[in-house]
């Protein structure tokens, strides 16, 4: 009996650890397979990940639990459930950190960065990406380094640093190709194509995406990536006004996402399909897809997609003269917007409501006229004259009302444009600067031991704070009605030129022509003219190395002519235009005031900037 017991325990001692190791390996294998299947078959991946998690929890296998959480987070991201994705990835990271596994922490950090980027939480995403970058270099892991470069390319793209973003993307694409990782190579190329479209290099974006299609042919079970490439091809053709081809690409992407059961991407594809069909005047088909996009977005709780779908439906119904439906969808969109955007939508709704009510009144008047003509057909001419006189009187009142109402709507529209401009300035100029301050402070906190880095970030925070103060001062000046005259604008321009050029010893001269005192300017015109002038003078001071600047202002035939010319070193206009936000902003501001912008320069030949804009 003793020998039998001894043999039994010896059997357990030898084979139980082997059985346990086999179970752990099976858990890790299932979690890894679930992660790989996430973009191909999310439902099958979800079943595998849950099986792995249950087995790992049963045996208290921490590494298995963490890998299962990571797989579930990745699956939920591909399903479009980003909050659930973030939760499981955070749980995975916590377990790996407790297990002291820096490689796995870096791996999950990369996945967290992906999710946060999709949610436009770029400050938080950068924190995880920088930590992953530090860990990957400490581990000397080329695969992690390459993936981190891809994410940094995305984050720098969103911050507006296009040159650095392109550099990181190209390094990442090269790294993935060397590793034979074609899936990630395609993902990175898609991100690069987005950036190229953003800086108006649409043909270059198209070339990148067409190469992606060739690469995808070499990858099996890759419908999700194929759908993404089709979607971005649709976006690119849309920018080229090739709406038929754009629609074809969007529909192929939609069918792929539908087959994969990806509701979030189906909602977006329905939205862009609707936009393309509106451009092609296919209003019935557009209505179907936009309504479907609105419904799916509502079920997923995606307010941004709901708002876009509601806005496009409102535009569609305006195009087709269905004022009540347009009013209803603008009302829905208004509920989803913040207070400033709600004011814009309410203004549009008011205009549509007036049109709808006006249409009803016109129908009622037409019906009344018909009845009156029928009732008075047997009456004498004197009675007919009286009726005609009454009709003329009512028509005069109606015309007077329409004229007054048109004037009132125009005033409301001007006020709304001003509100929108202020909202845009606060968001674009101050909001983005505050985001930069947030990012700089996070970097400083991460690099507390690096005094030089911290000092550099604090200096950037100081510069950004000063920029916010200047922008707020500019906004207040632009909306003050006391500054509406052209004379006040010129006075401010002279004051700014003196402030910038005199400390640098740059000689400058103002030349004025025409009667400048008789013109009043609206705030939008005044602000854009001043900012174009400000950007031009700043460029003279910072980059041109000029010793003389000539500034000419003239009003002729209700046109304002401004020229800023320097004797500086000049530059290559075509090359600088691609990477200079300042030059692009000047062109865009000129378009906003229906003006013409012209820049002439060559290396070693100085620079001349001309603006021509109507002042009435």
mmCIF file of C-alpha atoms in Angstrom, residues 30-39 45 71:
data_model
loop_
_atom_site.group_PDB
_atom_site.id
_atom_site.type_symbol
_atom_site.label_atom_id
_atom_site.label_comp_id
_atom_site.label_asym_id
_atom_site.label_seq_id
_atom_site.Cartn_x
_atom_site.Cartn_y
_atom_site.Cartn_z
ATOM 1 C CA UNK A 30 -5.684 31.562 -27.433
ATOM 2 C CA UNK A 31 -5.101 35.159 -26.295
ATOM 3 C CA UNK A 32 -2.546 35.702 -29.077
ATOM 4 C CA UNK A 33 -4.864 34.191 -31.696
ATOM 5 C CA UNK A 34 -7.752 36.362 -30.450
ATOM 6 C CA UNK A 35 -5.580 39.479 -30.773
ATOM 7 C CA UNK A 36 -4.634 38.566 -34.367
ATOM 8 C CA UNK A 37 -8.269 37.824 -35.286
ATOM 9 C CA UNK A 38 -9.599 41.140 -33.916
ATOM 10 C CA UNK A 39 -9.454 42.971 -37.247
ATOM 11 C CA UNK A 45 -11.833 36.694 -31.515
ATOM 12 C CA UNK A 71 -6.786 40.928 -26.588
#
